[in-house]
Coordinates of C-alpha atoms in Angstrom, one line a residue:
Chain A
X5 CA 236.4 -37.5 181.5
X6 CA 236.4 -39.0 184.7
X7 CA 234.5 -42.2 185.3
X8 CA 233.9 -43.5 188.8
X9 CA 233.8 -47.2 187.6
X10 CA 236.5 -48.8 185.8
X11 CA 233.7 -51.4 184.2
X12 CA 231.9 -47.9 183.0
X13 CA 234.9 -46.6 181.3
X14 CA 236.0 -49.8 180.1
X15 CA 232.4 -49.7 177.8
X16 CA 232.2 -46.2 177.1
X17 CA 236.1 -46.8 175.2
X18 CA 234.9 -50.2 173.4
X19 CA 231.5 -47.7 172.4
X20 CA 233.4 -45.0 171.6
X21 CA 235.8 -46.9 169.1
X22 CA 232.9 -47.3 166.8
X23 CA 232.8 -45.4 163.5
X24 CA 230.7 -41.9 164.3
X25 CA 230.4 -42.5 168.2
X26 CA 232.3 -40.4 170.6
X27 CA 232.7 -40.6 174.2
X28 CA 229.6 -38.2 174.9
X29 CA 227.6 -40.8 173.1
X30 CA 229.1 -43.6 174.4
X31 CA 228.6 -42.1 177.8
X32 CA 224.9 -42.1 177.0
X33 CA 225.0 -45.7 175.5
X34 CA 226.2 -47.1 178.2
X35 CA 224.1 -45.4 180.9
X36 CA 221.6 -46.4 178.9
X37 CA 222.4 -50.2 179.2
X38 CA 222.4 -49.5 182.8
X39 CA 218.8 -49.0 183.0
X40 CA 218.3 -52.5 181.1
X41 CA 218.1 -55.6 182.6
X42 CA 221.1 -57.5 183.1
X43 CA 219.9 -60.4 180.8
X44 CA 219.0 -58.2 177.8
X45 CA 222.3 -56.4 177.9
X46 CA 224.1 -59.6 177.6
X47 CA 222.4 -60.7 174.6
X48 CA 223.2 -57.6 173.3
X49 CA 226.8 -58.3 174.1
X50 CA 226.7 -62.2 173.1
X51 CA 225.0 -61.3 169.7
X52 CA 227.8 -59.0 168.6
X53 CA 230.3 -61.5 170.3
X54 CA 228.3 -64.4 168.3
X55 CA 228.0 -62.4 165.2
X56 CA 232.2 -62.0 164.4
X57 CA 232.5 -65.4 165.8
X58 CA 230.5 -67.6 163.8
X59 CA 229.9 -65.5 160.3
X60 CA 231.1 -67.2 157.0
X61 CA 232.0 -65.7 154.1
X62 CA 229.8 -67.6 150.7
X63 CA 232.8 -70.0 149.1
X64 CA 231.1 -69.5 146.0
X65 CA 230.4 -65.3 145.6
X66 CA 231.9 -64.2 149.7
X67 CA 228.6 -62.6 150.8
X68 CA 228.3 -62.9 154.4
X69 CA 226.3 -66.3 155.1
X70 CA 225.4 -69.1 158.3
X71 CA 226.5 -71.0 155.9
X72 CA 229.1 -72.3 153.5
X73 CA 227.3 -71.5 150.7
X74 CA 224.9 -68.2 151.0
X75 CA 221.0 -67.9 150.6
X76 CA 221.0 -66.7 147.1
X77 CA 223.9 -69.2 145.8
X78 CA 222.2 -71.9 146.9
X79 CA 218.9 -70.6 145.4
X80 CA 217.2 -72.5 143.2
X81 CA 215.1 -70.2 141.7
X82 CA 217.9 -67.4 140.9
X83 CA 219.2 -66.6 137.2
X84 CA 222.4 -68.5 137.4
X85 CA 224.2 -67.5 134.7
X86 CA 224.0 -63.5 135.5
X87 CA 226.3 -62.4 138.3
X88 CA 226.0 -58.6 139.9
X89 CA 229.4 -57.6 140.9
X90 CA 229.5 -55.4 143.7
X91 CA 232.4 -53.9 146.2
X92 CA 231.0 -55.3 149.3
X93 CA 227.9 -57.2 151.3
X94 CA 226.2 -54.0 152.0
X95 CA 225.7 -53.0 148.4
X96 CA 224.8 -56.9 148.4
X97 CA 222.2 -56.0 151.0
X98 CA 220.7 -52.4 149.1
X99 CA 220.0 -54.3 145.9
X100 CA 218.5 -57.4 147.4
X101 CA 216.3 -54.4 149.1
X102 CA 215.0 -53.7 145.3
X103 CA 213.6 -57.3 144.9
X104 CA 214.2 -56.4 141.4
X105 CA 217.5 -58.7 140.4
X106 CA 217.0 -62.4 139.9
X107 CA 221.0 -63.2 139.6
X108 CA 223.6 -64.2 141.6
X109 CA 226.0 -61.8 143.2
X110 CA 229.7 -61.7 143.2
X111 CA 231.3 -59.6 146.2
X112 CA 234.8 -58.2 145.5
X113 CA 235.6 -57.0 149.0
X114 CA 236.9 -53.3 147.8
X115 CA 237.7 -51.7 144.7
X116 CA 240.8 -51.0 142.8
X117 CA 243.0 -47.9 144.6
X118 CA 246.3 -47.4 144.6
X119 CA 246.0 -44.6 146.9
X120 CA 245.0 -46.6 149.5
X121 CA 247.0 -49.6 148.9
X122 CA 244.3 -51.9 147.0
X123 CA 245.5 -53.7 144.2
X124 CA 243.7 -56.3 142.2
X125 CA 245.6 -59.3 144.0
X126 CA 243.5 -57.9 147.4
X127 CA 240.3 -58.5 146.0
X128 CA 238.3 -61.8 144.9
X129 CA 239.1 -61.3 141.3
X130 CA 240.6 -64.6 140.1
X131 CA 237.5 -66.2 141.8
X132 CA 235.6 -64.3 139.5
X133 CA 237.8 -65.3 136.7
X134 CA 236.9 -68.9 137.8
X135 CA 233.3 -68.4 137.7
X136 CA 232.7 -67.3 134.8
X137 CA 235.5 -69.8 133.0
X138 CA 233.5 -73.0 134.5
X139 CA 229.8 -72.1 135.2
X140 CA 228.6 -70.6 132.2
X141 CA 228.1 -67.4 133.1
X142 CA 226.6 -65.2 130.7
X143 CA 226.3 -61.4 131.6
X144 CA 228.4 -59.5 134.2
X145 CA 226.8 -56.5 135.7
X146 CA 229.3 -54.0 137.1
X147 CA 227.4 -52.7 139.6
X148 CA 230.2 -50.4 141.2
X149 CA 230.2 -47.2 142.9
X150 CA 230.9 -44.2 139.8
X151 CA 233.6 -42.9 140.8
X152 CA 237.7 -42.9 139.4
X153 CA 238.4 -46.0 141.4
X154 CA 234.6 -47.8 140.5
X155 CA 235.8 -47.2 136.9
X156 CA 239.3 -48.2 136.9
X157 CA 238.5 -51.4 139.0
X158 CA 235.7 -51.8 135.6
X159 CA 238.3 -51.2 132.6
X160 CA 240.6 -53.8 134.7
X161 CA 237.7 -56.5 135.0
X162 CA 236.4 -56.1 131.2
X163 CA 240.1 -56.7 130.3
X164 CA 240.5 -59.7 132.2
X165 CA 237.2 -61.4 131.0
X166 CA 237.4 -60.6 127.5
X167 CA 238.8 -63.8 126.5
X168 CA 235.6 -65.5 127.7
X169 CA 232.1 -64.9 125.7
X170 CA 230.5 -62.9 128.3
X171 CA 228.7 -60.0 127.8
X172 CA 229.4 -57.1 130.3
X173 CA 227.3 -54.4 131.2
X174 CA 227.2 -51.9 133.8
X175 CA 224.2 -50.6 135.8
X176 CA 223.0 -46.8 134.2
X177 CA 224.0 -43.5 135.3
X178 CA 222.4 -40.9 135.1
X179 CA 219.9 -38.6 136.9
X180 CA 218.4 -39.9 140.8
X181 CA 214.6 -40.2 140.8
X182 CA 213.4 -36.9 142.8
X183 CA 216.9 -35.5 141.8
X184 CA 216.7 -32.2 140.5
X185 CA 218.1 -31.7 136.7
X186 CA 219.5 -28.0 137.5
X187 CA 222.0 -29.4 140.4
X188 CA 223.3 -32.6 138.4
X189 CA 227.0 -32.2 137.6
X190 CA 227.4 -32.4 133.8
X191 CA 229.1 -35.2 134.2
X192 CA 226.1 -37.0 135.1
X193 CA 223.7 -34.8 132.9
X194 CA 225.7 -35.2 129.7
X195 CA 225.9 -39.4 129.8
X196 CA 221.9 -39.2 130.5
X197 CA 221.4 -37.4 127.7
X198 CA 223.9 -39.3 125.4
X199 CA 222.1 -42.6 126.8
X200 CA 218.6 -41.6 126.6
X201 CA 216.2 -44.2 127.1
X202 CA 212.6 -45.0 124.9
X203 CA 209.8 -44.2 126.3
X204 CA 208.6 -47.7 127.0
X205 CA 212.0 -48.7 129.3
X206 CA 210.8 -45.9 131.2
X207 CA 207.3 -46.9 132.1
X208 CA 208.4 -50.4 132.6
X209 CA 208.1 -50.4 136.8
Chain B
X13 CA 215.2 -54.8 155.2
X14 CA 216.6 -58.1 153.8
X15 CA 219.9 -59.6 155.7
X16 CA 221.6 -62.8 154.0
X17 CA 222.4 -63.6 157.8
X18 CA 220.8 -64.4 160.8
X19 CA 223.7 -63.4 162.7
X20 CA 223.8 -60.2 161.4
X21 CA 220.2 -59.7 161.4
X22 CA 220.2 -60.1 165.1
X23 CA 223.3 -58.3 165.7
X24 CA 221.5 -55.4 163.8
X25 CA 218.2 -55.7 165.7
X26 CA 220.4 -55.3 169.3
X27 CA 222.1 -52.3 168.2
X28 CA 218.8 -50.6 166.8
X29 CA 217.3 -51.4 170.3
X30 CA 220.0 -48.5 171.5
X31 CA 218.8 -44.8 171.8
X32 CA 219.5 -42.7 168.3
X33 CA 220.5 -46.0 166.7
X34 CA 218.3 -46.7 163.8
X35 CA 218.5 -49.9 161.2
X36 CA 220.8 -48.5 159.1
X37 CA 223.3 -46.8 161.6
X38 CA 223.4 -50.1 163.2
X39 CA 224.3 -51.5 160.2
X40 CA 227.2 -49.5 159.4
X41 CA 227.8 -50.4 162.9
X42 CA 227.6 -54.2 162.7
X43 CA 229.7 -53.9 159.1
X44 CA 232.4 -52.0 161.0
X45 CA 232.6 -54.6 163.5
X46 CA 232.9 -57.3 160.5
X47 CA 235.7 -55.7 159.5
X48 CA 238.0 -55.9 163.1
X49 CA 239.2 -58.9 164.5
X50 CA 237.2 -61.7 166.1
X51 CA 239.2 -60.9 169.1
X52 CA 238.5 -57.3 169.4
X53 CA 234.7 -57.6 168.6
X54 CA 234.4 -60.1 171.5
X55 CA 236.3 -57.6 173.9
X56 CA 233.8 -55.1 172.9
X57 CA 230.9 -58.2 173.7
X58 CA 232.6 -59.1 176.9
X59 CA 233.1 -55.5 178.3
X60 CA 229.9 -54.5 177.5
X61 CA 227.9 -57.8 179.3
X62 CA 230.6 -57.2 181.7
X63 CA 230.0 -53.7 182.7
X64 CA 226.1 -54.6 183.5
X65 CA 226.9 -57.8 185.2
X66 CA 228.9 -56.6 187.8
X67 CA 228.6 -52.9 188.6
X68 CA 227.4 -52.0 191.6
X69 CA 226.0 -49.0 193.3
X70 CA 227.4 -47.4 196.1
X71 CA 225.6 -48.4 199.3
X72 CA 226.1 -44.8 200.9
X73 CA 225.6 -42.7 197.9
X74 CA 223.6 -44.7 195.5
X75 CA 226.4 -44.0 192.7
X76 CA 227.7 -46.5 190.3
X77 CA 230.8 -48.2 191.8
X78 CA 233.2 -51.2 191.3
X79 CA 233.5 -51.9 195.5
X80 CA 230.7 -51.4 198.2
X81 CA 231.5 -48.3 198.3
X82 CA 232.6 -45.9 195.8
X83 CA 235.4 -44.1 195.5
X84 CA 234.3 -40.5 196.5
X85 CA 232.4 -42.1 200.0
X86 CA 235.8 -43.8 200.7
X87 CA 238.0 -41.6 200.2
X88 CA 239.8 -39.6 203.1
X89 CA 240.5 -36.4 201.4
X90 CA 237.1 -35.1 200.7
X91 CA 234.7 -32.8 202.8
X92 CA 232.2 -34.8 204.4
X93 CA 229.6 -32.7 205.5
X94 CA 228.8 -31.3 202.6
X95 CA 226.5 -33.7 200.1
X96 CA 225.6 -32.4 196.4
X97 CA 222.3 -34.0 195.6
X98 CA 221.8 -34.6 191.9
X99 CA 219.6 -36.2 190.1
X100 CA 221.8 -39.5 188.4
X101 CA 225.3 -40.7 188.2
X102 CA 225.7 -38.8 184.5
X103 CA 225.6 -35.5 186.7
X104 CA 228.2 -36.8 189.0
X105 CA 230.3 -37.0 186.3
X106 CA 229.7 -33.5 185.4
X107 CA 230.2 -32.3 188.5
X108 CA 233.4 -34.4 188.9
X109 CA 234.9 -33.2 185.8
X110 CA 234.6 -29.6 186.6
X111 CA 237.2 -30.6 189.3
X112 CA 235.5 -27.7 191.7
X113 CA 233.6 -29.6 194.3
X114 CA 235.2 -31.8 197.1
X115 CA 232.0 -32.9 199.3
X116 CA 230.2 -36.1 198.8
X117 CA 227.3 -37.0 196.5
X118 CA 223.9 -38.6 197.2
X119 CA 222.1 -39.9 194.0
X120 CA 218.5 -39.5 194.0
X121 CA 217.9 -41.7 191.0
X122 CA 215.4 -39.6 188.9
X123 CA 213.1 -36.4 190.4
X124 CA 209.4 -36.6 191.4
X125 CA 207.2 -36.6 188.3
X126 CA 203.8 -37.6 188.8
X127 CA 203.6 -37.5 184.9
X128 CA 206.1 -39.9 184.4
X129 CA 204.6 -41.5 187.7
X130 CA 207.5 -41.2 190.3
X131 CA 207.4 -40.4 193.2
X132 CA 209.1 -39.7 196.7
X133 CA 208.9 -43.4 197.5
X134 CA 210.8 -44.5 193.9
X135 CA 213.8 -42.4 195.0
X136 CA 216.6 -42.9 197.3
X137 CA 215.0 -39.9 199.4
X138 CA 215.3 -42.3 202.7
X139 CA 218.6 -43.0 202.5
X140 CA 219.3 -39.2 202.2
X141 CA 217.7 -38.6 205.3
X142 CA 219.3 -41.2 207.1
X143 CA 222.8 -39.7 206.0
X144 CA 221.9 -36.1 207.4
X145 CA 220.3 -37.3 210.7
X146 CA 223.1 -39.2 211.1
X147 CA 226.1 -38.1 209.9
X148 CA 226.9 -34.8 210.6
X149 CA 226.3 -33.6 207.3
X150 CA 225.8 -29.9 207.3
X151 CA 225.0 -28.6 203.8
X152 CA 223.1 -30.4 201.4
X153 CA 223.4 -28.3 197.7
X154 CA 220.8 -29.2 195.8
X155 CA 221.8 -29.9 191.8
X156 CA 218.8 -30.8 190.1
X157 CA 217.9 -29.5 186.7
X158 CA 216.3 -26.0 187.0
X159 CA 212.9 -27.6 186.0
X160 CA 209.0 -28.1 187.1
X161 CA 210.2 -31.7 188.4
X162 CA 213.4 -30.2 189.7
X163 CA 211.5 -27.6 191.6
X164 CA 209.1 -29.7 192.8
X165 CA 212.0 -32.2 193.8
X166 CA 213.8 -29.3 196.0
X167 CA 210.5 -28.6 197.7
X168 CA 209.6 -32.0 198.8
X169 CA 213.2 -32.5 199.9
X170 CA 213.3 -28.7 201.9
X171 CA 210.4 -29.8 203.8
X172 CA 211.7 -33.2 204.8
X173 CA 215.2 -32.0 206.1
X174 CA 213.7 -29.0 207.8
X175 CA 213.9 -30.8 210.9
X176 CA 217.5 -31.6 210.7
X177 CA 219.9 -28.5 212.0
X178 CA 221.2 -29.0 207.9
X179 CA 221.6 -26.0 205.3
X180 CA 219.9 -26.2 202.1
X181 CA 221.0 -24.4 199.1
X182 CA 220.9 -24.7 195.0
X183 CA 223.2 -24.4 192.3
X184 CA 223.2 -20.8 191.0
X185 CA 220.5 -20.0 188.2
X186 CA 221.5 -17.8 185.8
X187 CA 223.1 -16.5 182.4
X188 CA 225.7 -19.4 181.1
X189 CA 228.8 -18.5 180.3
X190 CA 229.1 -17.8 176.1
X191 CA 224.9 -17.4 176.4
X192 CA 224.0 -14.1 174.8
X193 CA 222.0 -12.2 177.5
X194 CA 218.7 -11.0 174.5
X195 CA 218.1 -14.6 173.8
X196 CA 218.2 -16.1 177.9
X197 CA 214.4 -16.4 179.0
X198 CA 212.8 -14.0 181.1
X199 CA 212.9 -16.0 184.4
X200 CA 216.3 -16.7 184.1
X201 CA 217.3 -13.2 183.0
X202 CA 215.1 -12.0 186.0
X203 CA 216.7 -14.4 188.8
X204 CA 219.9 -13.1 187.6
X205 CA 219.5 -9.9 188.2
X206 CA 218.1 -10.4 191.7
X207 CA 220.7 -12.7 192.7
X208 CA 223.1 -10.5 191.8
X209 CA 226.8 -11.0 193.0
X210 CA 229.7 -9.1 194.2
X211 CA 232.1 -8.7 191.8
X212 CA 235.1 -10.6 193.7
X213 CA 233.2 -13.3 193.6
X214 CA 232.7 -13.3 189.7
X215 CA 236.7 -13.2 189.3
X216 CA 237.5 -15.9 192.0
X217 CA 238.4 -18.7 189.7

């Protein structure tokens, strides 16, 4: 592509480095920008700038926080002996979304795969450890992804706490709501049949 | 949506503010960004505020430009009395990249729409003038979109340089290259036919 302005190609290859954005879009981004005052297009630059800058990870469960200690850690109305463990701040972010969990989160920063390199000593594991040693931490929800690594980086975990009298639980699998019965993989189908529910867990809202 | 950061809330809300950018693409966006390094994110920041800070537009052609005047209107090696109207800097790109044209530009800056309430005065239409009366310019090909606006554009401008001892012509309607001739519409499949070409002229490169 040819670019008349080195400022203009300069953007459109900082745009186009983003995950799903090419330099078509980029292109369009940027011209876009163009149109906007000069004012609102620095903010928009200072904010991400900012953003990187001046983020802190919680000390206590390494959500993304202002911060030293996060929102929800430093809650006083939050359950705190039951911790959700999740693989990072955006699953962090979709259950907060539910306003249905009362806990405190625990955010591992990836899951267990040797494929890609990711051993336990890469993720915040012994902080874990320590959290449920010294704060008296009662349930642990494993509230990772179900897939081969989600359940390896689980069976790892349980075996690690199982000196400490917590219980451990993991969040149910089984059928989406609005998810059609006849295209669920019988993986899926066959553990929401062998952990059928009562009635009454069902109604609950 | 609930954010456990103000930073990232408002690094969300600016990327959302971008065309085809909802909440949650600019989330994956912003989480990407977490990811890099402080110093890259604040390149991407910089380059972007940059860019709008100090480009500048071409004081002869109205195209974007990092000088006074852009590289086309300065340089020695192009025709000069031919001027390719279009309609914003992205088409001068286009054209540019085709590698086929060798005149100058003049960017109009939008097309008349009294719908979208432009008009002649909005545009750099004067400028335009200016540059045929008094520059020797000989052929000014009009390369606006084959529209309403477009059409209308071409008119208002035909009757403007009619004084001016100037040629006017248009970009070629007609069948795109790859396009399946059943599905083109009927006025372009029409115009086609009636301005029909010599074969040499199809095989000329």
């Amino acid at each position: 592509m040819v670019f008349s302005s080195a400022l203009i190609e300069n953007a459109v290859n900082e745009f186009a480095k983003l995950p799903g954005i090419g330099k078509k879009t980029a292109l369009r981004l940027v011209l876009h920008l163009l149109k906007q005052e000069t004012v609102q297009v620095q903010q928009f630059g200072e904010a991400i700038a900012r953003m990187r800058q001046q983020i802190r990870f919680c000390k206590v469960c390494h959500n993304v926080s202002d911060e030293e200690i996060c929102g929800v850690c430093s809650s006083h109305s939050r359950q705190r002996q039951v911790v959700c463990l999740v693989e990072s701040i955006r699953d962090v972010m979709a259950i907060e979304n539910t306003q249905q969990f009362n806990g405190l989160y625990h955010v591992l920063g990836g899951i267990i795969s040797p494929i890609d390199g990711v051993g336990p000593e890469q993720l915040n594991i012994q902080s874990l450890v320590e959290r449920v040693k010294n704060e008296g931490v009662t349930e642990v929800i494993m509230a990772l992804s179900p897939t081969i690594e989600g359940d390896t980086t689980i069976y790892y975990l349980s075996k690690k706490l199982r000196e400490y009298p917590v219980k451990i639980t993991t969040i149910a699998r089984g059928i989406a709501f609005g998810g059609e019965l006849e295209y669920a993989d019988e993986m899926t189908l066959a553990r929401s049949i062998s952990n059928r529910l009562p009635l009454d867990s069902y109604v609950k809202p």
